[in-house]
PDB file of C-alpha atoms in Angstrom:
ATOM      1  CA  UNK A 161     -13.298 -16.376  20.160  1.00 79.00           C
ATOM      2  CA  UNK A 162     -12.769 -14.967  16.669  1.00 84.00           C
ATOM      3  CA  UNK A 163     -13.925 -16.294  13.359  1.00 86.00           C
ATOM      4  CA  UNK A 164     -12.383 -15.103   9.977  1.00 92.00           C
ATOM      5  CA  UNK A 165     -14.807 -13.325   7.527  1.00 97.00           C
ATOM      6  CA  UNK A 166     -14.249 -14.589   3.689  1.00 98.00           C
ATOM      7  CA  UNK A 167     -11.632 -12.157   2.246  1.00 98.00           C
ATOM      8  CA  UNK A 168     -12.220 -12.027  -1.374  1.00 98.00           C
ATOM      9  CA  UNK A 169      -8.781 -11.379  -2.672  1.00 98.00           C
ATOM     10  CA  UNK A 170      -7.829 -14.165  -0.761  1.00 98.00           C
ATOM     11  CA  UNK A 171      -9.771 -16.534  -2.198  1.00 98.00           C
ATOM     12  CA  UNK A 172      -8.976 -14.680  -5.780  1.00 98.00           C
ATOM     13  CA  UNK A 173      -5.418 -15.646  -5.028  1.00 98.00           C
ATOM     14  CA  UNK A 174      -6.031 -19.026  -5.128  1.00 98.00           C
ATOM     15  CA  UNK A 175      -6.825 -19.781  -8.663  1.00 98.00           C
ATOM     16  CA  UNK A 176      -5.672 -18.488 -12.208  1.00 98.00           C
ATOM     17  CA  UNK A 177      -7.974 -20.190 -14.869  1.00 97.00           C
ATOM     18  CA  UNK A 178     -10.868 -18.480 -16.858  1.00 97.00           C
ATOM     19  CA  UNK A 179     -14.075 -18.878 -17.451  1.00 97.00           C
ATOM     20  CA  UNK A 180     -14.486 -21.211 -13.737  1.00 96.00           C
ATOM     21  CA  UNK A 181     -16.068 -20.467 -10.910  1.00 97.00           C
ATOM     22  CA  UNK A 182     -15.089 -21.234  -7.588  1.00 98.00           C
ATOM     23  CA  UNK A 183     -17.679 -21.344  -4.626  1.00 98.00           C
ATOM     24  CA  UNK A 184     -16.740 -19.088  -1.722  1.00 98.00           C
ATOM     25  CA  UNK A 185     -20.263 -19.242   0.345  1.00 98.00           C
ATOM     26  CA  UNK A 186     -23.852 -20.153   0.711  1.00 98.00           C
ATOM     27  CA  UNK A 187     -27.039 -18.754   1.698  1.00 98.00           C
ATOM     28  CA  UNK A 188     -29.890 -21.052   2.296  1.00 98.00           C
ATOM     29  CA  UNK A 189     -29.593 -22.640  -1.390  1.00 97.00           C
ATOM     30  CA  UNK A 190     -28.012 -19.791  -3.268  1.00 98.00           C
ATOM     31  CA  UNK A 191     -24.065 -19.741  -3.802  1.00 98.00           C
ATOM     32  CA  UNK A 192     -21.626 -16.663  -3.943  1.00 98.00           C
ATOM     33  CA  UNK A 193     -19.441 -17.714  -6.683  1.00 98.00           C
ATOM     34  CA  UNK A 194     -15.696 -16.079  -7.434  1.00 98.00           C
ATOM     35  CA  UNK A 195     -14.449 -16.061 -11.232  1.00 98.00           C
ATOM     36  CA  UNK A 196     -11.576 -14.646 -13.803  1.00 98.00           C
ATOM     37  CA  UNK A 197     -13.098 -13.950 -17.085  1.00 98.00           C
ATOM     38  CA  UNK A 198     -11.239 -12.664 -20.104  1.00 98.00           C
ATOM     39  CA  UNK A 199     -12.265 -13.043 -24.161  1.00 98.00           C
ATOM     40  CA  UNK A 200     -15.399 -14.062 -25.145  1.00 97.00           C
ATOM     41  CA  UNK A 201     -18.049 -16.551 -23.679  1.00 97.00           C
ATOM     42  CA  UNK A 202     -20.907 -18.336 -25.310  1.00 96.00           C
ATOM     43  CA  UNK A 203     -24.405 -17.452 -26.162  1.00 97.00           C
ATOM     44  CA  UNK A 204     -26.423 -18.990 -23.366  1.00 97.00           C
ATOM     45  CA  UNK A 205     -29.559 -18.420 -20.878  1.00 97.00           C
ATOM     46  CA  UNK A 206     -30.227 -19.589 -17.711  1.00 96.00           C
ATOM     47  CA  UNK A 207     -34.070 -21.057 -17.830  1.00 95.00           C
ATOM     48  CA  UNK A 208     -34.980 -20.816 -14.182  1.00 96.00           C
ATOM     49  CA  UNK A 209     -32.869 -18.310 -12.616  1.00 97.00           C
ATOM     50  CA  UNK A 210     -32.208 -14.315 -12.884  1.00 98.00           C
ATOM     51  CA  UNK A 211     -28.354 -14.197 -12.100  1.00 98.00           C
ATOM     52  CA  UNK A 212     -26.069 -11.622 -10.649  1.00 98.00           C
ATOM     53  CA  UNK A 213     -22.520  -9.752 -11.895  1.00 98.00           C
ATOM     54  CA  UNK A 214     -20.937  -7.904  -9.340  1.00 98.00           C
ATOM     55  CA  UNK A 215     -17.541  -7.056 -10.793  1.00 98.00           C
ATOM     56  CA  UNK A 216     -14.792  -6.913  -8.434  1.00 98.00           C
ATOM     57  CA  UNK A 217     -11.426  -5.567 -10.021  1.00 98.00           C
ATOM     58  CA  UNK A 218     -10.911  -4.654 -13.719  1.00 98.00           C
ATOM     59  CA  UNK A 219     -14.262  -4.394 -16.223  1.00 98.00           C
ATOM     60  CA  UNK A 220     -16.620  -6.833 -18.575  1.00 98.00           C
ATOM     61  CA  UNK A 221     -19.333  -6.536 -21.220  1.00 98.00           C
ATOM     62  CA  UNK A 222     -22.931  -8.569 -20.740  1.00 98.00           C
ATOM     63  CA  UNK A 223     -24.121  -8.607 -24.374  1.00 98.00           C
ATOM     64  CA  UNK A 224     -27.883  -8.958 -24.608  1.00 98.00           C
ATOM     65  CA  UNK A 225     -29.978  -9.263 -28.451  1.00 97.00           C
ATOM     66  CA  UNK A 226     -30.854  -6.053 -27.956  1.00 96.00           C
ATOM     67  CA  UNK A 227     -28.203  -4.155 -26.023  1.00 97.00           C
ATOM     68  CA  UNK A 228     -24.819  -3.955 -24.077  1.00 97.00           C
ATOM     69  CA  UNK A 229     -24.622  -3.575 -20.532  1.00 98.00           C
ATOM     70  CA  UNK A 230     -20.976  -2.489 -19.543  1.00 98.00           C
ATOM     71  CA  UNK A 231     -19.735  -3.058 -15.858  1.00 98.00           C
ATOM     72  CA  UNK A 232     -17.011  -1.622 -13.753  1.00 98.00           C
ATOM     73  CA  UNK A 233     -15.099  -2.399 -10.751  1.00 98.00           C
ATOM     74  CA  UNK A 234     -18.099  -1.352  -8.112  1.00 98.00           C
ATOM     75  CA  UNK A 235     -20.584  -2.094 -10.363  1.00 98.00           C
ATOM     76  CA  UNK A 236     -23.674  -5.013 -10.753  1.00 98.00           C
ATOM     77  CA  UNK A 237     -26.155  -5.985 -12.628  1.00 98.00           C
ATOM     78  CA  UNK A 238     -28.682  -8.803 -12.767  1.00 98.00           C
ATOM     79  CA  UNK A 239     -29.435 -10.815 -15.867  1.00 98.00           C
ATOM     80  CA  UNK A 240     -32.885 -11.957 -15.679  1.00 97.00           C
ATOM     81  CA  UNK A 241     -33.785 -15.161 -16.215  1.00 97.00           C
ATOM     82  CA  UNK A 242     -34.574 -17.267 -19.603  1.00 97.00           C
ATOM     83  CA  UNK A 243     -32.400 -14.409 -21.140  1.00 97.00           C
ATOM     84  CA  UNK A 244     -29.617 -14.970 -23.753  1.00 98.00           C
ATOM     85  CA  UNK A 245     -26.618 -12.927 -22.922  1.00 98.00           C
ATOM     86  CA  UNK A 246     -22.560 -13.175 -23.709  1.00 98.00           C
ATOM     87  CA  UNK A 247     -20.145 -11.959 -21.279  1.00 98.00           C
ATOM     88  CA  UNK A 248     -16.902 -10.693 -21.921  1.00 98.00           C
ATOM     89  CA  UNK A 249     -13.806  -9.080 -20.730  1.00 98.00           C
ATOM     90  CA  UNK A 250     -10.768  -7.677 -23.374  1.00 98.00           C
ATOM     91  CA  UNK A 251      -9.092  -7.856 -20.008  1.00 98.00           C
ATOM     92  CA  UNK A 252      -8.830 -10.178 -17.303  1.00 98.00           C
ATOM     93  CA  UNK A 253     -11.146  -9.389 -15.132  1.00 98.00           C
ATOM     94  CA  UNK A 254     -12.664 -10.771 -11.672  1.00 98.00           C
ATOM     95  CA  UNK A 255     -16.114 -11.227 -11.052  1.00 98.00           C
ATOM     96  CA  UNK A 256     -18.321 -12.725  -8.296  1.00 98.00           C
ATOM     97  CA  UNK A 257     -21.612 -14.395  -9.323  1.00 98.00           C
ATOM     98  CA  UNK A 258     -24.664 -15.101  -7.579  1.00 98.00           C
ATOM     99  CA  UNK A 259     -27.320 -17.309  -8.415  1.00 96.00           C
ATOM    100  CA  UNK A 260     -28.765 -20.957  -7.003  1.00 97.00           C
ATOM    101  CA  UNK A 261     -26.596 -23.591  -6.237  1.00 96.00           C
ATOM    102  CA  UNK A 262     -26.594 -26.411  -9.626  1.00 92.00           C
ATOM    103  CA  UNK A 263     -26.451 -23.269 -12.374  1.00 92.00           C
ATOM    104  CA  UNK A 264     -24.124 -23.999 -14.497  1.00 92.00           C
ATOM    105  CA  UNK A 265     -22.209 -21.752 -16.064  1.00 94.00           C
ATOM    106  CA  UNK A 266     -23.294 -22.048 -19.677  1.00 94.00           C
ATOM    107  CA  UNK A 267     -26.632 -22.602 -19.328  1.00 93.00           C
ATOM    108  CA  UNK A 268     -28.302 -25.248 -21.700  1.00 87.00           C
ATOM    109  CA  UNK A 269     -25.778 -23.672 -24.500  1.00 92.00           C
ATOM    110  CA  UNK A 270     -23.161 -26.319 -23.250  1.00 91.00           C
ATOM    111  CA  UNK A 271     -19.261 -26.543 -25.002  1.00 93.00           C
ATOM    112  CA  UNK A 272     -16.226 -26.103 -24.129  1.00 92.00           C
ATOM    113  CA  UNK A 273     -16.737 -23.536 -21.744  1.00 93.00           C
ATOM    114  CA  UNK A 274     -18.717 -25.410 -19.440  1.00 95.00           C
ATOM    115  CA  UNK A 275     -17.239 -25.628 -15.997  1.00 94.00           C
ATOM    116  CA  UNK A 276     -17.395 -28.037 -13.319  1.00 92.00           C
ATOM    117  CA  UNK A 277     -20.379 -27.345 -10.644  1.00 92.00           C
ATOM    118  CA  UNK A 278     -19.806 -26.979  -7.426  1.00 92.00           C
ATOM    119  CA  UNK A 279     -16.208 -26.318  -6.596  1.00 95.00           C
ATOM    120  CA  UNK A 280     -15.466 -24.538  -3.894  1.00 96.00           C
ATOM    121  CA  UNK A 281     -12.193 -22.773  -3.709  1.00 96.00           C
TER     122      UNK A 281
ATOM    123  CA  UNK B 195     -28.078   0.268 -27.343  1.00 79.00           C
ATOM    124  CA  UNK B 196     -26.396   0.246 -24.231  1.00 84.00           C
ATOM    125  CA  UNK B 197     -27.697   0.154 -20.640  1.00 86.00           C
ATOM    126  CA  UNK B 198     -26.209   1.698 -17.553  1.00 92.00           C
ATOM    127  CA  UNK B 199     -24.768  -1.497 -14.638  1.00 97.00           C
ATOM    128  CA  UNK B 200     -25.821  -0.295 -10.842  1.00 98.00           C
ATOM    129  CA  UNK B 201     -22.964   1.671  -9.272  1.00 98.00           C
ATOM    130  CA  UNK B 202     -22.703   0.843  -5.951  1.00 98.00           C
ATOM    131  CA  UNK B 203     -20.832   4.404  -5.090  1.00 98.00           C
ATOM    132  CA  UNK B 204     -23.436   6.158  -7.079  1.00 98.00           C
ATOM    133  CA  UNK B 205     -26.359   4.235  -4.900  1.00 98.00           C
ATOM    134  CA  UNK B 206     -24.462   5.165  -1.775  1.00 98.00           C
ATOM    135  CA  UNK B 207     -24.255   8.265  -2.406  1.00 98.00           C
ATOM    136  CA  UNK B 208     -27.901   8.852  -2.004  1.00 98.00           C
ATOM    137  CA  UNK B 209     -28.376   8.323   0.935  1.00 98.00           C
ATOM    138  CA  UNK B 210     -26.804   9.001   4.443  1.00 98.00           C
ATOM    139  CA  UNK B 211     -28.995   7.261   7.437  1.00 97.00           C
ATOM    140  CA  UNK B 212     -27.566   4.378   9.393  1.00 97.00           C
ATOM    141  CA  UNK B 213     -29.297   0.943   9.946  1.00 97.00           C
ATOM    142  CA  UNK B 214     -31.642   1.576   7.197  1.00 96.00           C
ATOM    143  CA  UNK B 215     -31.276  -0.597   4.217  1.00 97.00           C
ATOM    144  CA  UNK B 216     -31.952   0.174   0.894  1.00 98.00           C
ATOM    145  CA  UNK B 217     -32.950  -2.078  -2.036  1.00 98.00           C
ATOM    146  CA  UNK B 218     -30.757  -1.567  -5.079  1.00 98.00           C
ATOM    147  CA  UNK B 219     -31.767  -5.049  -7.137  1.00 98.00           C
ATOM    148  CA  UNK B 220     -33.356  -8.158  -6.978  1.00 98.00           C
ATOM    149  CA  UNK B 221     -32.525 -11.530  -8.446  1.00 98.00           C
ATOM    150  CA  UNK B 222     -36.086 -14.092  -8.275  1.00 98.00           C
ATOM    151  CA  UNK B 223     -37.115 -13.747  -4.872  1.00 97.00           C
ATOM    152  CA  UNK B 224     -34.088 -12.034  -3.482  1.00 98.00           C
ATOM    153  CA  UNK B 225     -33.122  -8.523  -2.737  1.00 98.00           C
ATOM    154  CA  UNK B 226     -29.220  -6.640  -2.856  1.00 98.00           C
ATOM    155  CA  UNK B 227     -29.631  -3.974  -0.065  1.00 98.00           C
ATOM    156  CA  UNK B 228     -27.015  -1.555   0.882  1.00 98.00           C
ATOM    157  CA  UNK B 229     -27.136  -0.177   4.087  1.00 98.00           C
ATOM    158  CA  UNK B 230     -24.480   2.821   6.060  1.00 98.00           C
ATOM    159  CA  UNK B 231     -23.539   1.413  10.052  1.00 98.00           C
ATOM    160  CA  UNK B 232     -22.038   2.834  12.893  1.00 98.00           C
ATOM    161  CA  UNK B 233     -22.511   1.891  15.966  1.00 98.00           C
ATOM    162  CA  UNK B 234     -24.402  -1.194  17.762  1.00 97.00           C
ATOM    163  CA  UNK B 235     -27.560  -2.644  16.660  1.00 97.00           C
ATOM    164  CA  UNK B 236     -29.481  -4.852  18.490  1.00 96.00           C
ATOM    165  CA  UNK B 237     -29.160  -8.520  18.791  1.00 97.00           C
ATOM    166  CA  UNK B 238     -31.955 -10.255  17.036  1.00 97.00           C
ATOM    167  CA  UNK B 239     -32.003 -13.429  14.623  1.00 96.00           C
ATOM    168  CA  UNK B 240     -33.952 -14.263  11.128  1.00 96.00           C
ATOM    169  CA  UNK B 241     -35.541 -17.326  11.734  1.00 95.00           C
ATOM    170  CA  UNK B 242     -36.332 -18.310   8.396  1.00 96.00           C
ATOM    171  CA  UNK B 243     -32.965 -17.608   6.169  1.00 97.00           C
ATOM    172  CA  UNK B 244     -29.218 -16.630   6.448  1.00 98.00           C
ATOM    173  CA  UNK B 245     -28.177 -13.604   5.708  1.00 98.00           C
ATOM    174  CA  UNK B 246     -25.333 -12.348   3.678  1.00 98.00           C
ATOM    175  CA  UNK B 247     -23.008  -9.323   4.496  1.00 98.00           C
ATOM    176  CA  UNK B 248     -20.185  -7.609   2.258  1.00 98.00           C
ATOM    177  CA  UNK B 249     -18.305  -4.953   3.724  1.00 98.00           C
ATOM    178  CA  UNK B 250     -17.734  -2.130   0.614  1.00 98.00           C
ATOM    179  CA  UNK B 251     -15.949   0.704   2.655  1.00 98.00           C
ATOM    180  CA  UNK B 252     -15.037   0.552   6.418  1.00 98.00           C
ATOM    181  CA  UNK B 253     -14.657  -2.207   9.232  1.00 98.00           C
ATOM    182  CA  UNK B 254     -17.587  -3.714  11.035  1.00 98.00           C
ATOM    183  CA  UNK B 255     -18.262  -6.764  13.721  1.00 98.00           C
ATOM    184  CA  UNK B 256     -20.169  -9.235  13.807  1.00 98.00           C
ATOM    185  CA  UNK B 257     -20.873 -10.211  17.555  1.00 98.00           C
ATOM    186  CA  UNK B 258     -22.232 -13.943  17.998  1.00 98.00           C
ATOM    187  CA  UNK B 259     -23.078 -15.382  21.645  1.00 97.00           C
ATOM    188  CA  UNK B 260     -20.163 -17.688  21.213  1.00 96.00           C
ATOM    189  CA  UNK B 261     -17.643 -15.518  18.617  1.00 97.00           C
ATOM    190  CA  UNK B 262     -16.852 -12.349  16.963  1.00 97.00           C
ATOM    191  CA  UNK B 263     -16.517 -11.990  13.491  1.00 98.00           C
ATOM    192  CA  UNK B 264     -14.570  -8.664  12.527  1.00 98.00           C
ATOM    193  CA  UNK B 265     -15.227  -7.661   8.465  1.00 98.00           C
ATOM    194  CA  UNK B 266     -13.119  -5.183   6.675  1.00 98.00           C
ATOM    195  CA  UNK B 267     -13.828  -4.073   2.824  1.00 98.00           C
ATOM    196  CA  UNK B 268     -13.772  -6.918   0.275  1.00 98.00           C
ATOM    197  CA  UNK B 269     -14.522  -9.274   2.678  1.00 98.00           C
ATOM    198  CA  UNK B 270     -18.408 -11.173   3.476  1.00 98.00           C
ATOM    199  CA  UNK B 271     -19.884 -13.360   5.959  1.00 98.00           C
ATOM    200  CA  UNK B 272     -23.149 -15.516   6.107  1.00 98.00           C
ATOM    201  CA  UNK B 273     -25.020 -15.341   9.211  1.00 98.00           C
ATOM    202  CA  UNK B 274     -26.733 -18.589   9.308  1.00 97.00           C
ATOM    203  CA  UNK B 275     -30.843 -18.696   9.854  1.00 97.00           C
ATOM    204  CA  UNK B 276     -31.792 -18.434  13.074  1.00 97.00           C
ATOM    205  CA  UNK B 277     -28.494 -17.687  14.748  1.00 97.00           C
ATOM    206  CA  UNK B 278     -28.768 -14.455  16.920  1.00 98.00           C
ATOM    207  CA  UNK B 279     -26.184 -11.779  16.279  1.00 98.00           C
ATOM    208  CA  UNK B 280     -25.297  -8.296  16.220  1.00 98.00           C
ATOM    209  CA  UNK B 281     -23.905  -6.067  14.015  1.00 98.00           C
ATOM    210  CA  UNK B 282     -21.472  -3.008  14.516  1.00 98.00           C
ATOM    211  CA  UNK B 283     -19.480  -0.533  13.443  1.00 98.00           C
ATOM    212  CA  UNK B 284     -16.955   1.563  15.599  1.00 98.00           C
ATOM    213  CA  UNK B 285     -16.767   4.295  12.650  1.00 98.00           C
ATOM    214  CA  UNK B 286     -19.226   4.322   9.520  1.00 98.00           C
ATOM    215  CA  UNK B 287     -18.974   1.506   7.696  1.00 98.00           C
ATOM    216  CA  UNK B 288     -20.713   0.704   4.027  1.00 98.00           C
ATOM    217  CA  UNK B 289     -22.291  -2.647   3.512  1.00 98.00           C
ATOM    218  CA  UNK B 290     -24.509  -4.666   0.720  1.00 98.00           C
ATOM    219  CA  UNK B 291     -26.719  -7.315   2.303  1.00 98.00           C
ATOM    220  CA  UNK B 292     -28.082  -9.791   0.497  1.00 98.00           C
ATOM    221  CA  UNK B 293     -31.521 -11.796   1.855  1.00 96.00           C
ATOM    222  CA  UNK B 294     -34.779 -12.447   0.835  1.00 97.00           C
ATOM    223  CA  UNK B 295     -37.297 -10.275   0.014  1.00 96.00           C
ATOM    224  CA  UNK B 296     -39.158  -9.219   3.102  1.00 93.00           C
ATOM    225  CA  UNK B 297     -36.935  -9.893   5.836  1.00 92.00           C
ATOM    226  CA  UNK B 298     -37.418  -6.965   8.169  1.00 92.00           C
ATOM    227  CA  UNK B 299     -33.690  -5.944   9.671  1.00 94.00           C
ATOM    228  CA  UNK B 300     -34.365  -6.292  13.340  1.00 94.00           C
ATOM    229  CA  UNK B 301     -35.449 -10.050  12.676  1.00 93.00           C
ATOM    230  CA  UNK B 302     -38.717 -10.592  15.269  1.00 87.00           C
ATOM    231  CA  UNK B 303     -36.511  -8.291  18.149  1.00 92.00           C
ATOM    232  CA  UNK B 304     -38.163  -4.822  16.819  1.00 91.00           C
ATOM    233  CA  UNK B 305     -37.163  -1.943  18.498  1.00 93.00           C
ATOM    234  CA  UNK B 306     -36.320   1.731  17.287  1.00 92.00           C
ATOM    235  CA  UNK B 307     -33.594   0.472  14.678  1.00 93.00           C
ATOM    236  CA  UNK B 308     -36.458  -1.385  12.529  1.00 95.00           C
ATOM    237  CA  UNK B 309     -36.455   0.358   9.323  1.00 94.00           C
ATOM    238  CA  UNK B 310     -39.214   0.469   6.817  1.00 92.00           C
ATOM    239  CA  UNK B 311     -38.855  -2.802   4.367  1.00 92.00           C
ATOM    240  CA  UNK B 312     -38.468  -2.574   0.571  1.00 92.00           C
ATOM    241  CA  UNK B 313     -37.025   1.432   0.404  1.00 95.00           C
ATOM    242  CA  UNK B 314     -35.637   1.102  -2.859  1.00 97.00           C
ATOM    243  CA  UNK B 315     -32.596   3.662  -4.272  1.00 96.00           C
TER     244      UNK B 315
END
């Protein structure tokens, strides 16, 4: 018997909307999260959780206070926790997150950005 | 002031051993790990967590008792706690693994393929 593995371009195929993460997996209670990002996001930190960018196809900006961290396709980086940071993209570009299941997306920073928790795609 | 995002090429590059995993980032208690495979390691479980694996170059299996699960780049799999399995790779195959800090790769089944923990790159 054979079993599928998750194909992420598969699962990037099956939405189109910004800025909203869609679960793809979990391990023990962490979730591998799948988003399109373009423009600018809020200001926010996550209090209780480092979080992860792994960028997939295209390429984003994590602005910090103090500095700019700029990722590639093939490229990650890990925003510690209780940090403020801004992501952005000029283009669209596809990202999967990492971080414990019930973060939401904009932190405590909250607006019009903030996505649904918890959908899985 | 800008800082450099980890390049998962560039951390690759470093190294060339198979079956031994090294630690490019952690996020709270958890570690990114990429490792190079080829051919078949032993069957073994992690009794306490799952496990994550992303293929990043290359083709790999995942034998179960009851399944195969057959991985090709961009795609992932969870191997659930406590759930013997065994990994391979018919030619060499680049992965990231994603678990929590201190699991030891041959799980509790030891052997000649247990690498040295926390090898950072």
């Amino acid at each position: 018997m054979s079993e599928p593995a998750i194909n992420l371009q598969d699962k990037l195929a099956r939405f189109a909307d910004h800025w909203s993460p869609r679960v793809i997996a979990e391990m023990n209670d962490y979730q591998f999260k799948l988003a399109k990002i373009q423009g600018e996001f809020v200001w926010h930190a996550h209090a209780d959780t480092d979080e992860v960018f792994i960028v997939l196809a295209g390429a984003m900006q994590i602005e910090f206070r103090d500095k700019t961290v700029a990722l590639a396709a093939g490229e990650m980086y890990v925003v510690p926790k209780g940090v403020e940071h801004r992501p952005s993209a000029e283009q669209e570009c596809c990202i999967m997150l990492v971080e414990p299941r019930g973060v939401v997306n904009t932190g405590e920073a909250g607006g019009a950005y903030t996505a649904q928790n918890d959908v899985w795609v």
